[in-house]
Amino acid sequence: MKQRALSILAGLALLAGSGAAQAQDTIKFGLCYDLSKAYTFVTPQIAQAAKDYATLLNAKGGIEGKQIEIVVQDHGNEPQRGIECYEKLKREGVMMFDYLSTPVSRAVLPRHMQDGNIMLQSFVGRGDAVDGEVFKWIFPIGPTYWGQMANDVAWIKTQHKGNLKGVKIGFIYPDYAFGQEPIPVLKTLAAKEGFDLQLFPNPMPGRDQAAVWTQIRRFDPDWVISWNLSAMHVVAAKEMKRNGIPMSKLITVNWLNEVDLRNIGLEDAKGLKRGTNVVGGKDHPLMQQIVKEVYGANKGAGDIKHLDDIYYNTGLAMYSVMFEGVKAAMKKGGWPLTPAKIKAGLESLKDFDANGFIAPVTVTAKDHGGGGKTRIDMWDGSKWVPQSDWFNAYTDEVDKVVKEQSSEFAKTGK
């Protein structure tokens, strides 16, 4: 009996070892997201997109023969919970992480730098992380808030015949890390171009904007740039109407979606402009492929209605880049993957646009942002109409602010 028991234990150990080997035989992505508090208007769609794209690729053999595993965990937009999520998933063999929260990204970043694990920081987090020479493991691929703000100002300049002197620009933002992030670049450009800048911080949670919009009305701006989120956009639209400020003067951050438009009112939102990072709608071949091969096979990770949401497309864009980077890493360095191999793979991406889904991205060891191109779209009452091509602007000014702050991080770790 003793010998038999030992044999059973040995068999169980063998099975456990086999399971561990299988677990290590997948390419794991850790999505530590806010699924319960501040960012629930966006995180489900992005997580769904990542899972759906993984399902599509896995059915075709994965990435260079390895299956993709998307691990999702809630951090509730709490920095400490984000740190706990990172530590837990790190123990489970995850080397690539995404937090989709500026406060959480900032809190966990030092650990990534110390451990040498990859952080995807698309469309959130600190703008100076595009400096790949300082932030070696951080990849804010796509336009940072700094780049997006610079592009907004550049587009406004085209509307004033190339001269911003005396033009009045108001900036309304929720008064915490996300909203405050683009202010250094905005102040730099105001000094350079001579436009009249006024900042309008709005206390969190941002639902009571009556006082701040009264201040904006008194300022009488030519343009208002808004860094609002979700229901804040709806409140802002209501207050703009109450204060007689035309919607055509408003340019929002990229975080405005179809749900927000419907809540504002499709006709009332007419003329609103948005800094846009990714092609919307379901016409793109990748979207059609997912509809047919994933949802047509009843393998979708969520409600198919989310495929009509720009945030779903945003998730596909983010993970198109990450999957392509890992593919390059596998081709260059082979299996098993390491953070260093993934880093090299991402830094080899050149003019990658996911077949026209995003602006072309080129990532290098020096530039982890990929170029920072956006475009301005306008809502015409029924659809988004591009007002520009993909472009980036004021790159010298943005780079100067990047270097100033990344140098400070290199010295102090803050």
Coordinates of C-alpha atoms in Angstrom, one line a residue:
M1 CA 0.0 0.0 0.0
K2 CA 2.9 2.3 0.9
Q3 CA 4.5 1.6 -2.5
R4 CA 1.2 2.3 -4.3
A5 CA 0.7 5.5 -2.4
L6 CA 4.2 6.7 -3.4
S7 CA 3.4 5.7 -7.0
I8 CA 0.2 7.8 -6.9
L9 CA 2.0 10.8 -5.4
A10 CA 4.7 10.5 -8.1
G11 CA 2.0 10.4 -10.8
L12 CA 0.3 13.5 -9.3
A13 CA 3.6 15.3 -9.3
L14 CA 4.2 14.4 -12.9
L15 CA 0.7 15.7 -13.8
A16 CA 1.4 18.9 -11.8
G17 CA 4.7 19.3 -13.7
S18 CA 2.9 18.7 -17.0
G19 CA 0.3 21.3 -16.1
A20 CA 3.0 23.9 -15.3
A21 CA 4.7 23.2 -18.5
Q22 CA 1.5 23.7 -20.4
A23 CA 0.8 26.9 -18.5
Q24 CA 4.2 28.2 -19.5
D25 CA 3.6 27.2 -23.1
T26 CA 1.1 30.1 -23.6
I27 CA 1.8 33.8 -24.3
K28 CA 0.2 35.6 -21.3
F29 CA -1.0 39.1 -21.2
G30 CA -2.0 40.6 -17.9
L31 CA -4.9 43.1 -18.0
C32 CA -5.1 44.7 -14.6
Y33 CA -8.2 46.9 -15.2
D34 CA -10.7 48.9 -13.3
L35 CA -13.8 46.8 -13.8
S36 CA -15.8 48.1 -10.9
K37 CA -15.4 51.8 -10.3
A38 CA -14.2 54.8 -12.4
Y39 CA -13.4 53.3 -15.8
T40 CA -16.2 50.8 -16.3
F41 CA -17.4 52.8 -19.3
V42 CA -14.4 51.6 -21.3
T43 CA -12.6 48.6 -19.7
P44 CA -15.2 45.9 -20.6
Q45 CA -15.0 46.8 -24.3
I46 CA -11.2 46.8 -24.4
A47 CA -10.9 43.6 -22.5
Q48 CA -13.5 42.0 -24.8
A49 CA -11.6 43.2 -27.9
A50 CA -8.3 41.7 -26.6
K51 CA -10.0 38.4 -25.8
D52 CA -11.8 38.3 -29.2
Y53 CA -8.6 39.0 -31.1
A54 CA -6.8 36.3 -29.1
T55 CA -9.6 33.8 -30.0
L56 CA -9.3 34.7 -33.7
L57 CA -5.6 34.3 -33.7
N58 CA -5.6 31.1 -31.6
A59 CA -8.0 29.5 -34.1
K60 CA -5.3 30.1 -36.7
G61 CA -2.5 28.7 -34.6
G62 CA -1.8 31.6 -32.3
I63 CA 1.4 33.6 -32.5
E64 CA 4.2 31.6 -34.2
G65 CA 2.5 28.4 -33.0
K66 CA 1.9 29.5 -29.4
Q67 CA -1.6 30.2 -27.9
I68 CA -2.4 33.5 -26.5
E69 CA -3.9 33.8 -23.0
I70 CA -5.6 37.0 -21.8
V71 CA -5.7 37.2 -18.0
V72 CA -8.1 39.9 -16.6
Q73 CA -8.3 41.1 -13.0
D74 CA -9.9 44.1 -11.4
H75 CA -7.9 46.8 -9.6
G76 CA -10.8 49.2 -9.0
N77 CA -8.6 52.2 -10.1
E78 CA -6.8 51.8 -6.8
P79 CA -3.0 52.0 -7.0
Q80 CA -2.4 49.5 -4.2
R81 CA -4.7 47.0 -5.8
G82 CA -2.9 47.6 -9.2
I83 CA 0.4 46.7 -7.5
E84 CA -1.1 43.6 -6.0
C85 CA -2.5 42.5 -9.4
Y86 CA 1.0 43.0 -10.9
E87 CA 2.7 41.0 -8.2
K88 CA 0.1 38.2 -8.4
L89 CA 0.2 37.8 -12.2
K90 CA 4.0 38.2 -12.2
R91 CA 4.2 35.1 -10.0
E92 CA 1.9 33.3 -12.6
G93 CA 4.4 33.9 -15.4
V94 CA 3.0 37.1 -16.9
M95 CA 5.6 39.4 -18.5
M96 CA 3.4 41.9 -20.3
F97 CA 0.9 44.1 -18.4
D98 CA -1.6 46.8 -19.1
Y99 CA -3.5 48.9 -16.5
L100 CA -5.6 51.4 -18.5
S101 CA -5.4 53.9 -15.6
T102 CA -3.1 56.8 -15.2
P103 CA -2.9 56.7 -11.4
V104 CA -2.4 52.9 -11.3
S105 CA 0.1 53.0 -14.2
R106 CA 2.2 55.6 -12.3
A107 CA 2.1 53.6 -9.1
V108 CA 3.2 50.3 -10.7
L109 CA 5.7 51.8 -13.1
P110 CA 8.7 51.7 -10.7
R111 CA 8.2 48.0 -10.2
H112 CA 8.3 47.3 -13.9
M113 CA 11.5 49.3 -14.1
Q114 CA 13.0 47.3 -11.3
D115 CA 11.8 43.9 -12.5
G116 CA 12.3 44.4 -16.2
N117 CA 8.7 43.5 -17.2
I118 CA 6.8 45.0 -20.1
M119 CA 4.1 47.6 -19.4
L120 CA 1.8 48.6 -22.2
Q121 CA 0.7 52.2 -21.5
S122 CA -1.4 53.1 -24.6
F123 CA -3.5 56.3 -24.2
V124 CA -2.9 56.6 -20.4
G125 CA -0.1 57.3 -18.0
R126 CA 2.9 59.6 -18.0
G127 CA 3.8 61.2 -21.3
D128 CA 7.6 61.2 -20.7
A129 CA 7.5 57.4 -20.8
V130 CA 7.9 57.6 -24.6
D131 CA 11.6 58.2 -23.8
G132 CA 12.7 54.6 -24.3
E133 CA 16.3 55.3 -23.1
V134 CA 15.0 56.1 -19.6
F135 CA 11.7 54.1 -19.5
K136 CA 13.2 50.9 -21.0
W137 CA 10.3 48.6 -20.2
I138 CA 7.4 51.0 -20.6
F139 CA 5.6 51.2 -24.0
P140 CA 3.1 54.1 -24.4
I141 CA 2.5 53.1 -28.0
G142 CA 0.1 55.5 -29.7
P143 CA -0.4 59.1 -29.0
T144 CA 0.2 60.1 -25.4
Y145 CA -2.0 62.8 -23.8
W146 CA 0.9 65.2 -24.5
G147 CA 1.0 64.4 -28.2
Q148 CA -2.8 64.4 -28.5
M149 CA -2.9 67.9 -26.9
A150 CA -0.2 69.2 -29.2
N151 CA -2.1 67.9 -32.2
D152 CA -5.3 69.6 -31.0
V153 CA -3.5 72.9 -30.7
A154 CA -1.9 72.4 -34.1
W155 CA -5.3 71.8 -35.7
I156 CA -6.8 74.8 -34.1
K157 CA -3.9 76.8 -35.6
T158 CA -5.0 75.7 -39.0
Q159 CA -8.4 77.2 -38.3
H160 CA -6.8 80.6 -37.7
K161 CA -4.6 80.9 -40.8
G162 CA -1.5 79.7 -39.0
N163 CA -1.6 82.4 -36.3
L164 CA -2.7 81.7 -32.7
K165 CA -1.8 85.1 -31.2
G166 CA -4.8 86.4 -29.2
V167 CA -6.8 83.2 -29.7
K168 CA -8.6 82.2 -26.5
I169 CA -8.4 78.5 -25.6
G170 CA -10.0 77.1 -22.4
F171 CA -9.0 73.7 -21.0
I172 CA -11.5 71.9 -18.8
Y173 CA -10.3 68.8 -17.0
P174 CA -11.1 66.7 -14.0
D175 CA -8.7 67.7 -11.3
Y176 CA -6.6 64.6 -10.8
A177 CA -3.7 62.8 -12.6
F178 CA -5.5 62.0 -15.9
G179 CA -6.8 65.5 -16.4
Q180 CA -3.6 67.2 -15.3
E181 CA -1.3 65.2 -17.5
P182 CA -1.4 67.4 -20.7
I183 CA -1.0 70.7 -18.9
P184 CA 2.8 71.0 -19.2
V185 CA 2.6 70.7 -23.0
L186 CA -0.4 73.1 -23.2
K187 CA 1.5 75.8 -21.2
T188 CA 4.6 75.3 -23.4
L189 CA 2.6 75.8 -26.6
A190 CA 0.7 78.8 -25.1
A191 CA 4.1 80.5 -24.5
K192 CA 5.4 79.6 -27.9
E193 CA 2.3 80.6 -30.0
G194 CA 1.0 83.4 -27.8
F195 CA -2.6 82.2 -27.4
D196 CA -4.6 83.1 -24.3
L197 CA -4.8 80.0 -22.2
Q198 CA -7.1 79.5 -19.2
L199 CA -7.3 76.3 -17.1
F200 CA -10.6 75.2 -15.7
P201 CA -10.1 72.4 -13.2
N202 CA -13.2 70.6 -12.2
P203 CA -13.4 68.7 -8.8
M204 CA -13.9 65.0 -8.9
P205 CA -16.2 63.1 -9.6
G206 CA -16.9 65.8 -12.3
R207 CA -20.7 65.6 -12.3
D208 CA -21.3 69.1 -11.1
Q209 CA -19.9 71.5 -13.7
A210 CA -22.2 74.4 -13.3
A211 CA -19.7 76.7 -11.7
V212 CA -16.8 75.9 -14.1
W213 CA -18.9 76.4 -17.2
T214 CA -20.1 79.8 -15.9
Q215 CA -16.4 80.7 -15.6
I216 CA -15.8 79.5 -19.2
R217 CA -18.7 81.5 -20.5
R218 CA -17.1 84.6 -18.9
F219 CA -13.8 83.8 -20.5
D220 CA -15.6 83.7 -23.9
P221 CA -13.2 81.2 -25.5
D222 CA -12.7 80.7 -29.2
W223 CA -12.1 77.0 -28.4
V224 CA -12.6 74.6 -25.5
I225 CA -10.4 71.5 -25.2
S226 CA -12.1 69.0 -22.9
W227 CA -10.4 66.1 -21.0
N228 CA -13.7 64.8 -19.6
L229 CA -14.7 61.1 -19.4
S230 CA -18.0 59.3 -19.9
A231 CA -21.0 61.0 -18.1
M232 CA -18.8 64.1 -17.6
H233 CA -19.2 64.7 -21.4
V234 CA -23.0 64.6 -21.0
V235 CA -22.9 67.1 -18.1
A236 CA -20.5 69.4 -20.1
A237 CA -22.9 69.4 -23.2
K238 CA -25.8 70.3 -21.0
E239 CA -23.8 73.2 -19.4
M240 CA -22.6 74.4 -22.7
K241 CA -26.1 74.6 -24.0
R242 CA -27.2 76.4 -20.8
N243 CA -24.4 78.9 -21.2
G244 CA -24.9 79.5 -24.9
I245 CA -21.5 78.0 -25.9
P246 CA -21.7 76.4 -29.4
M247 CA -20.8 72.7 -29.6
S248 CA -18.6 73.5 -32.6
K249 CA -16.1 75.1 -30.3
L250 CA -15.5 71.9 -28.4
I251 CA -12.6 69.4 -29.0
T252 CA -12.6 66.4 -26.7
V253 CA -9.9 63.9 -25.6
N254 CA -10.2 60.5 -27.4
W255 CA -12.3 59.1 -24.5
L256 CA -15.7 59.9 -26.0
N257 CA -17.8 57.1 -27.5
E258 CA -21.1 56.3 -29.1
V259 CA -22.8 55.9 -25.7
D260 CA -21.8 59.4 -24.8
L261 CA -23.2 60.7 -28.1
R262 CA -26.5 59.1 -27.6
N263 CA -26.7 60.4 -24.0
I264 CA -25.9 63.9 -25.2
G265 CA -28.3 63.5 -28.2
L266 CA -27.1 62.8 -31.7
E267 CA -28.4 66.1 -33.0
D268 CA -27.3 68.1 -30.0
A269 CA -23.8 66.8 -30.3
K270 CA -23.6 68.0 -33.9
G271 CA -20.4 69.9 -34.5
L272 CA -18.5 68.4 -31.6
K273 CA -14.9 67.4 -32.4
R274 CA -12.7 64.7 -31.0
G275 CA -9.0 63.9 -31.1
T276 CA -9.1 60.3 -32.5
N277 CA -6.6 57.5 -32.3
V278 CA -8.2 54.7 -34.2
V279 CA -10.6 54.0 -37.1
G280 CA -14.2 53.5 -35.8
G281 CA -17.1 51.4 -37.1
K282 CA -17.3 47.7 -38.3
D283 CA -16.2 48.2 -41.9
H284 CA -12.5 47.4 -41.4
P285 CA -11.6 43.8 -42.5
L286 CA -10.4 42.9 -39.0
M287 CA -13.7 43.8 -37.5
Q288 CA -15.6 41.9 -40.2
Q289 CA -13.3 38.9 -39.6
I290 CA -14.2 38.9 -35.9
V291 CA -17.9 39.2 -36.6
K292 CA -17.8 36.3 -38.9
E293 CA -15.3 33.9 -37.3
V294 CA -15.6 34.7 -33.6
Y295 CA -19.2 35.8 -33.1
G296 CA -20.4 33.7 -36.0
A297 CA -19.0 30.7 -34.1
N298 CA -20.5 31.8 -30.7
K299 CA -17.0 32.4 -29.3
G300 CA -17.3 36.1 -28.5
A301 CA -16.1 37.3 -25.1
G302 CA -19.0 39.7 -24.6
D303 CA -22.1 41.3 -26.1
I304 CA -21.7 41.8 -29.9
K305 CA -23.3 45.3 -29.5
H306 CA -19.9 46.5 -28.1
L307 CA -18.5 46.0 -31.6
D308 CA -20.3 49.3 -32.5
D309 CA -18.3 51.1 -29.8
I310 CA -15.0 53.0 -30.6
Y311 CA -13.6 51.7 -27.4
Y312 CA -13.8 48.1 -28.8
N313 CA -11.8 49.3 -31.8
T314 CA -9.3 51.0 -29.4
G315 CA -8.8 47.7 -27.7
L316 CA -8.2 45.9 -31.0
A317 CA -5.7 48.6 -32.0
M318 CA -3.8 48.3 -28.7
Y319 CA -3.5 44.5 -29.0
S320 CA -2.8 44.5 -32.7
V321 CA 0.4 46.3 -31.9
M322 CA 1.2 44.1 -28.9
F323 CA 0.6 40.9 -30.8
E324 CA 2.6 42.1 -33.7
G325 CA 5.5 43.0 -31.4
V326 CA 5.4 39.6 -29.8
K327 CA 5.3 38.0 -33.3
A328 CA 8.5 39.9 -34.2
A329 CA 10.0 38.9 -30.9
M330 CA 9.3 35.2 -31.6
K331 CA 10.8 35.5 -35.1
K332 CA 13.9 37.2 -33.8
G333 CA 14.5 35.4 -30.5
G334 CA 12.5 32.3 -30.6
W335 CA 10.9 30.5 -27.7
P336 CA 10.8 30.8 -24.7
L337 CA 9.9 34.5 -24.6
T338 CA 11.6 36.9 -22.2
P339 CA 10.9 40.5 -21.5
A340 CA 14.1 41.4 -23.3
K341 CA 13.0 39.6 -26.4
I342 CA 9.6 41.2 -26.3
K343 CA 11.2 44.6 -25.8
A344 CA 13.3 44.0 -28.9
G345 CA 10.3 42.8 -30.9
L346 CA 8.3 45.9 -30.1
E347 CA 11.2 48.2 -30.9
S348 CA 11.4 46.6 -34.3
L349 CA 8.0 47.7 -35.4
K350 CA 8.1 50.0 -38.4
D351 CA 5.1 51.8 -40.1
F352 CA 2.8 49.2 -38.6
D353 CA -0.8 50.3 -39.1
A354 CA -2.8 47.1 -38.6
N355 CA -3.9 47.2 -42.2
G356 CA -5.1 50.8 -42.0
F357 CA -6.8 50.4 -38.6
I358 CA -4.5 53.0 -36.9
A359 CA -2.0 55.6 -37.9
P360 CA 1.4 54.1 -38.8
V361 CA 3.5 53.2 -35.8
T362 CA 7.3 53.1 -35.7
V363 CA 8.8 52.1 -32.4
T364 CA 12.5 52.4 -31.6
A365 CA 14.7 51.9 -28.6
K366 CA 14.7 55.7 -28.2
D367 CA 11.0 56.3 -29.0
H368 CA 8.5 54.0 -27.3
G369 CA 5.5 56.1 -28.5
G370 CA 5.5 55.2 -32.1
G371 CA 5.1 58.6 -33.6
G372 CA 2.0 60.0 -31.7
K373 CA -0.2 60.6 -34.7
T374 CA -3.9 61.5 -34.3
R375 CA -6.6 63.1 -36.4
I376 CA -9.5 65.4 -35.7
D377 CA -13.0 63.9 -36.3
M378 CA -16.3 65.9 -36.2
W379 CA -19.7 64.5 -35.4
D380 CA -22.1 65.6 -38.2
G381 CA -25.3 64.3 -36.5
S382 CA -25.1 60.8 -37.9
K383 CA -21.4 59.9 -38.3
W384 CA -17.9 61.0 -37.6
V385 CA -16.3 62.9 -40.4
P386 CA -12.5 63.3 -40.5
Q387 CA -11.3 66.9 -40.4
S388 CA -7.7 66.0 -41.0
D389 CA -5.3 63.2 -42.0
W390 CA -3.3 61.4 -39.4
F391 CA -0.6 63.8 -38.2
N392 CA 1.7 64.8 -35.3
A393 CA 2.8 68.3 -34.5
Y394 CA 5.1 70.3 -32.2
T395 CA 7.3 67.2 -31.9
D396 CA 10.3 69.4 -30.8
E397 CA 8.3 71.1 -28.1
V398 CA 6.8 67.8 -26.9
D399 CA 10.2 66.1 -26.9
K400 CA 11.7 69.0 -24.9
V401 CA 9.1 68.5 -22.1
V402 CA 9.6 64.7 -22.4
K403 CA 13.3 65.1 -21.9
E404 CA 12.9 67.5 -19.0
Q405 CA 10.6 65.2 -17.1
S406 CA 12.2 61.9 -18.0
S407 CA 15.6 63.3 -16.9
E408 CA 14.0 64.1 -13.6
F409 CA 12.7 60.6 -13.3
A410 CA 16.1 59.2 -14.1
K411 CA 17.6 61.3 -11.2
T412 CA 14.9 60.9 -8.6
G413 CA 12.7 57.9 -9.7
K414 CA 9.6 60.3 -9.6

